[in-house]
Short mmCIF file of C-alpha atoms and ligand atoms in Angstrom, two decimals:
data_model
loop_
_atom_site.label_atom_id
_atom_site.label_comp_id
_atom_site.label_asym_id
_atom_site.label_seq_id
_atom_site.Cartn_x
_atom_site.Cartn_y
_atom_site.Cartn_z
CA MET A 1 0.19 0.15 -0.21
CA THR A 2 1.18 3.73 -1.09
CA SER A 3 1.25 5.49 2.30
CA ALA A 4 0.92 9.87 1.76
CA ALA A 5 3.40 11.97 3.74
CA ALA A 6 1.31 13.95 6.10
CA PRO A 7 2.38 17.79 3.32
CA PRO A 8 4.94 19.92 5.89
CA GLY A 9 1.91 22.80 6.94
CA GLY A 10 -0.08 21.05 5.35
CA LEU A 11 -2.46 24.19 3.94
CA ALA A 12 0.04 24.91 0.48
CA PRO A 13 -2.91 24.07 -2.21
CA ASP A 14 -0.36 22.11 -4.25
CA ALA A 15 0.44 20.31 -1.27
CA VAL A 16 -2.77 18.17 -1.44
CA GLY A 17 -2.50 14.32 -1.57
CA THR A 18 -3.95 11.60 -2.50
CA PRO A 19 -5.72 9.41 0.37
CA ASP A 20 -5.06 5.36 -0.12
CA PRO A 21 -7.55 2.83 -1.14
CA HIS A 22 -10.12 3.83 1.91
CA VAL A 23 -13.19 1.81 3.37
CA ILE A 24 -14.70 4.58 5.80
CA VAL A 25 -17.42 3.28 8.27
CA LEU A 26 -19.54 5.44 9.39
CA PHE A 27 -20.55 4.64 13.43
CA GLY A 28 -23.90 7.03 13.99
CA ALA A 29 -24.84 7.20 9.93
CA THR A 30 -28.19 7.55 10.71
CA GLY A 31 -27.93 10.39 12.98
CA ASP A 32 -28.26 14.30 12.37
CA LEU A 33 -24.38 14.73 11.99
CA ALA A 34 -24.54 11.77 9.26
CA LYS A 35 -27.84 13.09 7.38
CA ARG A 36 -26.46 17.46 7.31
CA LYS A 37 -22.24 17.19 6.62
CA LEU A 38 -20.74 13.66 6.63
CA LEU A 39 -22.75 12.20 3.71
CA PRO A 40 -23.40 15.21 2.04
CA GLY A 41 -19.03 16.39 2.41
CA LEU A 42 -18.72 12.88 1.13
CA LEU A 43 -20.42 13.03 -1.66
CA HIS A 44 -18.36 16.39 -2.28
CA LEU A 45 -15.43 15.26 -2.33
CA LEU A 46 -15.97 11.95 -4.51
CA CYS A 47 -17.61 14.96 -7.17
CA SER A 48 -14.16 17.60 -6.59
CA GLY A 49 -11.82 14.10 -7.49
CA LEU A 50 -10.21 13.85 -3.60
CA ALA A 51 -11.47 10.96 -2.40
CA PRO A 52 -9.54 8.06 -3.30
CA GLU A 53 -10.53 5.87 -6.69
CA ARG A 54 -10.52 2.73 -4.55
CA LEU A 55 -13.70 3.31 -1.61
CA ARG A 56 -16.42 2.72 0.35
CA ILE A 57 -19.02 3.40 3.05
CA VAL A 58 -20.18 0.96 5.66
CA GLY A 59 -22.95 2.84 7.49
CA THR A 60 -23.83 1.57 10.92
CA SER A 61 -26.01 2.32 13.67
CA THR A 62 -28.15 0.81 15.74
CA SER A 63 -31.31 1.56 13.35
CA VAL A 64 -31.78 -1.51 11.45
CA LEU A 65 -31.33 -1.65 7.22
CA SER A 66 -30.75 -2.29 4.42
CA ASP A 67 -28.24 -1.48 1.85
CA GLU A 68 -31.43 0.10 0.11
CA GLU A 69 -32.89 1.39 2.50
CA PHE A 70 -29.26 3.52 4.10
CA ARG A 71 -29.13 4.85 0.14
CA GLU A 72 -32.63 5.97 0.35
CA LEU A 73 -31.21 7.86 3.68
CA ALA A 74 -28.29 8.91 2.04
CA CYS A 75 -30.17 10.18 -0.89
CA ALA A 76 -32.76 12.15 0.86
CA SER A 77 -30.02 14.30 2.70
CA VAL A 78 -27.52 14.81 -0.27
CA GLN A 79 -30.59 16.04 -1.27
CA GLU A 80 -32.21 18.43 1.45
CA PHE A 81 -28.08 19.44 2.82
CA GLY A 82 -25.57 18.55 0.27
CA LYS A 83 -24.33 20.89 -2.59
CA GLU A 84 -24.56 18.45 -5.62
CA ASP A 85 -27.64 18.17 -7.81
CA LEU A 86 -27.99 15.39 -8.06
CA VAL A 87 -28.44 15.23 -11.81
CA GLY A 88 -26.26 13.00 -13.31
CA ASP A 89 -24.21 10.02 -12.68
CA ALA A 90 -22.47 11.56 -9.59
CA TRP A 91 -25.32 9.63 -7.48
CA GLU A 92 -25.67 7.13 -9.26
CA ARG A 93 -21.51 6.70 -8.25
CA PHE A 94 -21.86 7.39 -4.37
CA ALA A 95 -25.01 5.17 -3.97
CA LEU A 96 -22.64 1.93 -5.38
CA LEU A 97 -20.35 2.70 -2.24
CA LEU A 98 -23.01 2.39 0.22
CA SER A 99 -23.88 -0.64 2.00
CA PHE A 100 -24.83 -0.87 6.32
CA ALA A 101 -24.74 -2.72 9.31
CA THR A 102 -26.86 -3.03 11.98
CA SER A 103 -24.98 -2.02 14.84
CA GLY A 104 -25.83 -3.37 19.02
CA THR A 105 -28.53 -5.26 18.95
CA GLU A 106 -27.01 -9.00 18.30
CA GLY A 107 -24.29 -10.37 20.24
CA ASP A 108 -22.19 -10.86 17.06
CA SER A 109 -22.29 -6.65 15.66
CA GLY A 110 -18.88 -6.25 15.71
CA ALA A 111 -18.71 -9.43 13.61
CA VAL A 112 -21.64 -9.32 11.97
CA LEU A 113 -18.97 -5.11 10.60
CA ALA A 114 -16.15 -6.45 10.44
CA ALA A 115 -17.87 -9.19 7.34
CA ARG A 116 -19.49 -6.33 5.75
CA VAL A 117 -15.91 -3.71 6.19
CA ARG A 118 -13.86 -7.28 4.77
CA GLU A 119 -16.42 -7.31 2.01
CA ALA A 120 -16.04 -3.54 1.06
CA GLU A 121 -12.31 -4.47 0.93
CA GLN A 122 -12.87 -7.54 -1.08
CA GLU A 123 -14.78 -4.51 -3.84
CA ILE A 124 -12.31 -2.46 -4.27
CA GLY A 125 -9.38 -4.86 -4.71
CA GLY A 126 -7.83 -5.87 -1.65
CA GLU A 127 -6.21 -4.17 1.44
CA ALA A 128 -7.49 -0.56 1.81
CA ARG A 129 -7.15 1.74 5.13
CA LEU A 130 -9.76 2.02 7.97
CA LEU A 131 -11.51 5.12 8.63
CA HIS A 132 -13.87 4.51 11.52
CA PHE A 133 -16.10 7.85 11.93
CA LEU A 134 -17.29 8.04 15.39
CA SER A 135 -20.77 9.69 15.04
CA VAL A 136 -22.11 8.95 18.39
CA PRO A 137 -23.13 10.75 21.36
CA PRO A 138 -19.29 10.19 24.16
CA LYS A 139 -20.92 7.05 26.77
CA ALA A 140 -21.31 4.58 23.31
CA THR A 141 -17.73 5.45 22.01
CA PRO A 142 -15.56 3.17 25.02
CA ALA A 143 -17.90 -0.46 23.32
CA ILE A 144 -16.79 0.49 19.60
CA ILE A 145 -13.06 1.29 20.50
CA ARG A 146 -13.32 -2.11 21.68
CA GLU A 147 -15.20 -3.57 19.23
CA LEU A 148 -13.47 -2.34 16.88
CA GLY A 149 -10.10 -3.70 18.70
CA ALA A 150 -11.46 -7.36 19.17
CA ASN A 151 -12.31 -7.57 15.63
CA GLY A 152 -9.01 -6.33 13.68
CA LEU A 153 -10.60 -3.36 12.55
CA ALA A 154 -8.91 -0.98 14.49
CA GLU A 155 -5.51 -2.81 11.87
CA ARG A 156 -4.74 -0.47 9.27
CA ALA A 157 -7.07 1.91 10.22
CA ARG A 158 -7.59 5.75 11.53
CA VAL A 159 -10.31 6.45 13.94
CA VAL A 160 -12.30 10.27 14.67
CA LEU A 161 -13.91 10.93 17.51
CA GLU A 162 -16.31 13.39 17.08
CA LYS A 163 -16.54 16.26 20.63
CA PRO A 164 -17.32 16.38 23.20
CA PHE A 165 -14.56 14.21 23.96
CA GLY A 166 -15.92 13.04 27.84
CA THR A 167 -17.78 15.30 30.20
CA ASP A 168 -14.41 15.64 32.45
CA LEU A 169 -11.44 15.47 33.68
CA ALA A 170 -11.59 11.86 34.73
CA SER A 171 -14.41 10.90 32.51
CA ALA A 172 -11.63 12.87 29.38
CA ARG A 173 -8.84 10.17 31.00
CA GLU A 174 -10.50 7.45 31.03
CA LEU A 175 -11.92 7.90 27.44
CA ASN A 176 -8.27 8.41 26.54
CA ALA A 177 -7.02 5.45 28.02
CA THR A 178 -9.26 3.31 26.83
CA VAL A 179 -8.88 4.70 23.27
CA HIS A 180 -4.93 4.04 23.96
CA GLU A 181 -6.29 0.11 24.82
CA VAL A 182 -6.97 0.22 20.96
CA PHE A 183 -5.26 2.57 19.29
CA GLY A 184 -1.92 4.59 18.98
CA GLU A 185 -1.75 7.97 18.95
CA GLU A 186 -1.20 8.46 16.10
CA GLN A 187 -4.72 6.13 14.58
CA VAL A 188 -7.02 9.16 16.78
CA PHE A 189 -8.06 12.12 14.50
CA ARG A 190 -9.79 14.37 17.69
CA ILE A 191 -12.49 16.39 14.83
CA ASP A 192 -13.18 19.87 15.87
CA HIS A 193 -15.23 21.11 13.05
CA PHE A 194 -14.71 24.68 13.59
CA LEU A 195 -10.84 24.48 13.04
CA GLY A 196 -11.85 23.12 9.53
CA LYS A 197 -13.61 26.00 8.90
CA GLU A 198 -11.55 28.47 6.33
CA ALA A 199 -11.78 31.21 8.40
CA VAL A 200 -10.65 30.16 11.31
CA GLN A 201 -7.40 28.71 9.47
CA ASN A 202 -7.43 31.79 8.29
CA ILE A 203 -6.02 33.76 11.67
CA LEU A 204 -3.29 31.82 11.33
CA ALA A 205 -2.48 32.64 8.25
CA LEU A 206 -2.97 36.90 9.26
CA ARG A 207 -1.18 36.25 11.86
CA PHE A 208 1.79 34.94 10.87
CA ALA A 209 2.17 35.84 7.35
CA ASN A 210 2.48 39.23 7.78
CA GLY A 211 3.91 41.45 9.56
CA LEU A 212 1.02 43.32 9.10
CA PHE A 213 -1.23 42.22 12.78
CA GLU A 214 1.15 40.42 15.11
CA PRO A 215 2.63 43.65 16.13
CA ILE A 216 -0.22 45.04 17.74
CA TRP A 217 -1.26 41.06 18.94
CA ASN A 218 -0.37 41.75 22.69
CA ARG A 219 -1.92 43.53 26.24
CA ASP A 220 0.08 47.09 25.40
CA HIS A 221 -2.67 46.59 21.90
CA VAL A 222 -5.09 44.77 23.02
CA ALA A 223 -7.62 45.43 25.67
CA SER A 224 -10.04 42.71 25.66
CA VAL A 225 -11.20 40.04 23.07
CA GLN A 226 -14.47 38.74 22.37
CA ILE A 227 -15.36 35.50 20.82
CA ASP A 228 -18.88 34.80 19.99
CA VAL A 229 -21.02 32.79 18.84
CA PRO A 230 -24.47 33.08 19.15
CA GLU A 231 -27.22 30.90 17.33
CA LYS A 232 -30.61 30.81 16.05
CA LEU A 233 -30.80 27.05 16.47
CA SER A 234 -32.87 25.74 19.06
CA VAL A 235 -31.86 22.36 20.36
CA GLY A 236 -34.52 20.80 18.18
CA THR A 237 -34.69 17.25 17.14
CA ARG A 238 -31.75 16.73 19.47
CA ALA A 239 -32.64 16.95 23.12
CA GLY A 240 -31.87 13.20 24.23
CA PHE A 241 -27.94 14.54 23.19
CA TYR A 242 -28.15 18.51 24.40
CA GLU A 243 -29.75 17.81 27.53
CA GLY A 244 -26.68 15.43 29.25
CA THR A 245 -24.37 18.29 27.29
CA GLY A 246 -25.30 21.18 27.14
CA ALA A 247 -23.89 24.56 26.19
CA TYR A 248 -21.07 24.51 28.05
CA ARG A 249 -19.80 21.09 26.54
CA ASP A 250 -21.07 21.25 23.32
CA MET A 251 -20.09 24.09 22.73
CA VAL A 252 -17.23 26.11 24.89
CA VAL A 253 -14.67 23.67 25.84
CA THR A 254 -14.39 22.24 22.33
CA HIS A 255 -15.95 25.10 19.55
CA LEU A 256 -14.32 28.23 21.31
CA PHE A 257 -11.45 27.28 23.50
CA GLN A 258 -9.81 25.75 20.20
CA VAL A 259 -10.11 29.01 18.67
CA LEU A 260 -9.29 30.90 21.10
CA GLY A 261 -5.93 28.82 20.87
CA PHE A 262 -5.27 29.90 17.52
CA LEU A 263 -6.26 33.15 18.85
CA ALA A 264 -3.19 33.84 21.87
CA MET A 265 -0.52 31.15 21.02
CA GLU A 266 2.90 32.25 20.37
CA PRO A 267 4.07 32.46 16.40
CA PRO A 268 5.07 28.50 16.31
CA THR A 269 8.28 27.79 14.42
CA SER A 270 6.21 25.61 11.74
CA LEU A 271 2.63 24.12 10.58
CA GLU A 272 3.54 20.85 11.90
CA PRO A 273 0.84 19.31 13.47
CA LYS A 274 3.23 18.94 16.58
CA THR A 275 4.51 22.26 16.77
CA LEU A 276 0.83 23.82 16.35
CA ALA A 277 -0.31 21.72 18.88
CA ASP A 278 2.42 22.18 21.14
CA GLU A 279 1.22 25.94 21.10
CA LYS A 280 -1.82 25.48 21.44
CA ALA A 281 -0.78 23.09 24.13
CA LYS A 282 0.94 25.71 26.01
CA VAL A 283 -2.01 28.36 25.41
CA PHE A 284 -4.19 25.94 27.68
CA GLU A 285 -1.35 25.54 30.48
CA ALA A 286 -1.72 29.32 30.38
CA LEU A 287 -6.01 29.19 30.84
CA ARG A 288 -6.63 29.92 34.73
CA PRO A 289 -8.73 27.65 35.86
CA LEU A 290 -12.29 29.40 35.42
CA ASP A 291 -13.80 30.94 38.50
CA PRO A 292 -17.90 29.92 38.65
CA ASP A 293 -18.09 33.90 39.60
CA ALA A 294 -17.25 34.85 36.35
CA VAL A 295 -19.88 32.60 34.51
CA VAL A 296 -23.23 33.24 33.46
CA ARG A 297 -25.56 30.06 32.47
CA GLY A 298 -28.72 30.75 30.49
CA GLN A 299 -31.66 28.32 29.50
CA TYR A 300 -34.02 29.80 26.95
CA ASP A 301 -37.79 30.29 27.89
CA GLY A 302 -39.95 27.38 26.59
CA TYR A 303 -35.93 24.24 26.48
CA ARG A 304 -37.70 22.76 29.27
CA ASP A 305 -41.40 21.27 27.88
CA VAL A 306 -38.62 20.23 24.73
CA ASP A 307 -39.70 16.16 24.30
CA GLY A 308 -36.78 14.59 25.31
CA VAL A 309 -35.73 17.27 28.25
CA ALA A 310 -36.73 16.78 32.07
CA PRO A 311 -38.96 19.49 33.38
CA ASP A 312 -37.06 20.59 36.05
CA SER A 313 -33.95 20.87 34.14
CA GLU A 314 -30.87 22.54 35.28
CA THR A 315 -29.09 22.45 31.84
CA GLU A 316 -27.53 25.62 30.03
CA THR A 317 -28.53 26.42 26.67
CA PHE A 318 -26.38 30.18 27.02
CA VAL A 319 -23.38 30.45 28.86
CA ALA A 320 -20.48 33.69 28.97
CA LEU A 321 -17.29 33.67 30.62
CA ARG A 322 -14.54 35.35 30.75
CA ALA A 323 -11.14 33.72 30.40
CA GLU A 324 -7.55 34.35 31.40
CA VAL A 325 -4.33 33.72 29.83
CA GLU A 326 -1.64 34.24 31.98
CA ASN A 327 0.89 34.36 30.21
CA TRP A 328 3.53 37.75 29.71
CA ARG A 329 1.88 38.40 25.94
CA TRP A 330 -2.09 38.50 27.52
CA GLN A 331 -1.03 39.30 31.21
CA GLY A 332 -4.47 41.71 32.01
CA VAL A 333 -6.27 40.69 28.81
CA PRO A 334 -9.47 39.53 29.51
CA PHE A 335 -11.23 36.17 26.74
CA PHE A 336 -15.14 37.60 27.39
CA LEU A 337 -17.04 33.93 25.81
CA ARG A 338 -20.00 33.95 25.06
CA THR A 339 -22.97 30.87 22.66
CA GLY A 340 -26.76 29.10 23.45
CA LYS A 341 -29.17 28.56 21.18
CA CYS A 342 -32.79 30.27 20.52
CA LEU A 343 -31.10 33.58 20.68
CA ALA A 344 -31.76 36.51 17.93
CA ALA A 345 -28.84 36.26 15.74
CA GLY A 346 -26.91 33.77 14.09
CA GLN A 347 -23.15 34.26 14.07
CA ARG A 348 -19.65 33.20 14.92
CA VAL A 349 -16.97 36.29 15.23
CA VAL A 350 -14.19 37.18 16.95
CA THR A 351 -13.45 40.87 18.10
CA ILE A 352 -10.17 42.15 18.94
CA MET A 353 -11.05 45.16 20.72
CA LEU A 354 -8.14 48.03 20.39
CA ARG A 355 -6.40 50.17 23.54
CA GLU A 356 -7.31 53.68 23.04
CA PRO A 357 -4.27 55.77 21.23
CA ALA A 358 -1.75 56.90 25.02
CA LEU A 359 -3.07 60.55 24.07
CA GLN A 360 -6.84 61.73 22.77
CA MET A 361 -5.19 65.09 20.54
CA PHE A 362 -9.42 65.21 19.17
CA HIS A 363 -11.07 66.81 21.72
CA HIS A 364 -15.25 67.03 22.64
CA GLY A 365 -16.97 67.93 19.94
CA THR A 366 -15.20 66.55 17.24
CA GLY A 367 -17.45 63.62 17.00
CA VAL A 368 -14.16 61.09 18.87
CA HIS A 369 -16.17 59.95 22.37
CA ASP A 370 -19.20 58.37 20.02
CA ALA A 371 -17.56 56.40 18.06
CA HIS A 372 -16.65 53.18 18.29
CA PRO A 373 -12.42 52.12 19.48
CA ASN A 374 -10.88 50.58 16.68
CA ALA A 375 -11.51 46.41 16.21
CA LEU A 376 -10.45 43.76 14.18
CA LEU A 377 -13.31 41.35 13.32
CA PHE A 378 -13.24 38.28 12.53
CA ASP A 379 -16.77 36.77 11.01
CA LEU A 380 -16.02 32.77 11.06
CA GLY A 381 -18.71 32.19 8.53
CA ASP A 382 -18.70 30.08 5.43
CA PRO A 383 -17.36 31.66 3.75
CA GLY A 384 -16.29 34.51 6.31
CA SER A 385 -14.97 37.97 6.74
CA ILE A 386 -12.04 40.24 8.08
CA THR A 387 -13.04 43.29 9.49
CA ALA A 388 -10.37 46.11 10.28
CA GLU A 389 -13.21 48.90 12.05
CA PHE A 390 -11.11 52.48 12.81
CA LEU A 391 -11.95 56.13 13.46
CA ALA A 392 -11.92 58.98 9.80
CA LYS A 393 -12.55 62.33 9.37
CA GLU A 394 -15.20 62.62 7.64
CA PRO A 395 -15.40 64.97 4.65
CA GLY A 396 -16.02 68.65 5.18
CA ALA A 397 -15.15 71.56 6.70
CA THR A 398 -14.83 70.94 10.86
CA MET A 399 -12.48 68.14 12.12
CA ARG A 400 -15.57 65.62 12.59
CA ILE A 401 -14.85 62.13 13.57
CA ALA A 402 -16.72 59.42 12.79
CA SER A 403 -16.51 55.51 12.22
CA ALA A 404 -15.49 54.20 9.57
CA ARG A 405 -14.85 50.10 8.13
CA MET A 406 -12.87 48.04 5.87
CA THR A 407 -13.54 44.80 5.19
CA PHE A 408 -11.79 41.51 3.09
CA SER A 409 -14.51 39.64 1.99
CA TYR A 410 -13.63 35.85 1.23
CA GLU A 411 -15.83 35.83 -2.14
CA GLN A 412 -15.05 38.58 -3.08
CA SER A 413 -11.72 38.17 -3.05
CA PHE A 414 -10.30 34.46 -3.63
CA GLN A 415 -12.90 31.80 -5.86
CA ALA A 416 -14.86 30.37 -2.60
CA ALA A 417 -16.16 27.98 -5.33
CA ASN A 418 -12.96 25.99 -4.19
CA GLN A 419 -13.90 26.06 -0.97
CA LEU A 420 -14.79 22.53 0.74
CA GLU A 421 -17.06 22.61 4.18
CA ALA A 422 -15.11 21.96 7.09
CA TYR A 423 -16.39 18.31 7.80
CA GLU A 424 -15.37 17.59 4.13
CA ARG A 425 -11.66 19.64 4.94
CA LEU A 426 -10.90 17.09 7.83
CA ILE A 427 -12.10 13.65 6.68
CA HIS A 428 -10.18 14.88 3.91
CA ASP A 429 -7.28 15.44 5.43
CA VAL A 430 -8.06 12.45 7.17
CA MET A 431 -7.74 10.51 4.76
CA ILE A 432 -3.73 11.62 3.89
CA GLY A 433 -3.20 11.61 7.36
CA ASP A 434 -2.91 15.44 7.54
CA ARG A 435 -3.08 15.64 11.26
CA MET A 436 -2.72 19.52 11.68
CA LEU A 437 -6.42 20.42 12.27
CA PHE A 438 -7.10 17.81 14.87
CA ASN A 439 -6.31 17.79 18.63
CA ARG A 440 -4.42 16.09 21.14
CA ALA A 441 -5.44 14.62 24.29
CA ASP A 442 -3.25 16.88 26.33
CA GLY A 443 -4.84 19.43 25.32
CA ILE A 444 -8.48 18.72 25.82
CA GLU A 445 -7.36 17.25 29.63
CA ARG A 446 -5.98 20.15 30.38
CA LEU A 447 -9.25 21.95 28.67
CA TRP A 448 -11.61 20.02 31.48
CA GLU A 449 -9.24 20.49 34.11
CA ILE A 450 -10.04 24.38 33.51
CA SER A 451 -13.84 23.36 33.61
CA THR A 452 -13.29 21.14 36.90
CA PRO A 453 -14.44 24.63 39.73
CA LEU A 454 -17.31 25.12 37.51
CA LEU A 455 -18.67 21.72 36.55
CA GLU A 456 -18.05 20.57 40.08
CA ASP A 457 -20.32 24.36 41.06
CA PRO A 458 -22.46 25.63 38.39
CA PRO A 459 -23.68 29.43 38.69
CA PRO A 460 -27.31 29.54 38.81
CA ILE A 461 -29.48 29.45 35.57
CA HIS A 462 -30.91 32.47 34.29
CA PRO A 463 -33.80 32.57 31.96
CA TYR A 464 -34.26 34.43 28.73
CA ALA A 465 -36.63 35.02 25.63
CA ALA A 466 -36.46 32.42 23.00
CA GLY A 467 -34.85 35.72 20.33
CA SER A 468 -33.34 37.94 23.34
CA SER A 469 -29.65 38.31 23.49
CA GLY A 470 -29.53 35.70 26.43
CA PRO A 471 -29.69 36.79 29.88
CA ALA A 472 -29.29 40.05 30.40
CA GLU A 473 -26.51 39.06 33.27
CA ALA A 474 -23.99 38.30 30.54
CA ASP A 475 -23.62 42.38 30.06
CA ALA A 476 -22.07 42.08 33.68
CA LEU A 477 -19.70 40.49 32.57
CA VAL A 478 -17.96 42.68 29.98
CA ALA A 479 -19.08 46.06 31.12
CA PRO A 480 -18.20 48.80 30.89
CA GLY A 481 -17.78 47.91 27.41
CA ARG A 482 -20.32 45.65 25.81
CA TRP A 483 -20.76 42.74 23.29
CA HIS A 484 -19.98 43.86 20.35
CA LEU A 485 -22.08 41.97 18.43
CA ASP A 486 -25.21 43.94 20.46
CA GLU A 487 -24.15 47.03 18.71
CA GLY A 488 -25.06 46.03 15.77
CA HIS A 489 -21.06 45.07 14.21
C1 LIG B 1 -21.63 21.54 16.54
C2 LIG B 1 -22.83 21.72 17.78
O1 LIG B 1 -20.66 20.90 17.55
O2 LIG B 1 -21.61 22.70 16.67
C3 LIG B 1 -23.94 22.15 17.64
O3 LIG B 1 -23.10 19.92 18.19
C4 LIG B 1 -23.67 23.41 16.88
O4 LIG B 1 -25.72 22.60 19.13
C5 LIG B 1 -22.85 23.70 15.65
O5 LIG B 1 -24.99 24.31 16.13
C6 LIG B 1 -22.26 24.71 15.48
O6 LIG B 1 -21.29 24.60 14.42
P1 LIG B 1 -21.47 25.70 12.76
O7 LIG B 1 -20.56 25.13 11.70
O8 LIG B 1 -22.77 25.30 12.49
O9 LIG B 1 -21.83 27.08 13.76
#
């Protein structure tokens, strides 16, 4: 078997590797993520020429489905959520790759799956690499890992683990230990789809490919940082997962802290996966354990009426908090994080709030005090944008100062048509063995460690109206400042 080497640095457009022949085993194949992202994403990879020529996809879940029924489910998923026009042979080619094995209902379900995998390998002409994508709730992971080991499915395999990786420090350590009983760390890919977003990777490009920004990237120039990810979505049909998870575990300890890692890290000596992970780990090491008094938890009105939610549920659907990175670069600069469901806006924005000039030459009457201070905004949407907010003179005979903006938009500047969605990019990375955008066990365990004070002593839940910007208590966190998004940015 040819083994595609990880491209050094991973981001060079001409370094795209060709994956080895693969059998992808999709655990949770009938679930929400598979329908919305994974099945449509795999079809898109196939159509973009980024999937291996010799490929099979074995779906598995506790649902009892025939191969044909799984194909129908996949067809409905790509029709609803995919980019591909299903006219033409793309769908036909994709459908032929799919088969299904029911798991967990019989004692020998591991053996049944193994037989389907071997069949799939035969169909593509012998030994292939296996990619096990575990899109399952955390409690299901250990049994699957052991079953893979017991049935010889860990050889030539890589395993993708979905967040949350455990639910606290003890369970994260236990999960990592279980995974390592069967897989070597080099086979394990802990996925955080935020890191697959173009705009999040662009934080690295903006910081380290330019001489323009890095000199101001520190406590002397940055007053505070906001990582703000409000969602309009409710928990929808995911109450079963969400009720045991909540906004902190679903979004903060995973996505928002990973973005913080990219924002706050020291310049790495290269973009090698180990170097990047080392720098991120140092940021997490420097994070002060969370102070429950600097955390606001909320729950939208009506959440407790959702099917599958306890009538007295204390699960938070909103969380805002202040984090502190205690190192020379960031000492005294608060990082404010906020996210929640059923809010007024659906956005993903990082705001770097800059300090005011040392000497203010423009006085009252010029408008300078009514204008917003300087800020750099990263819109992490797909495809995203970066905006600099600054002050400028209004045209006219008097010296009037007003807010101005300069925006770089992906869509207008680059061929966004070549863009891969986050999951597509990351699945392709796994197939070529590029670990740059994946999380290491030590970083994750450290994030649970700093979460311990909050998890052991969570502050009370504040109700908020659906469609609002969350409980008012979250405003007090950033006072005397404000959440930048709430100011209409
Ligand atoms: C997922 C969370 O990881 O990220 C969801 O489980 C959330 O609750 C989603 O809605 C947000 O991702 P994106 O890419 O839509 O911003």
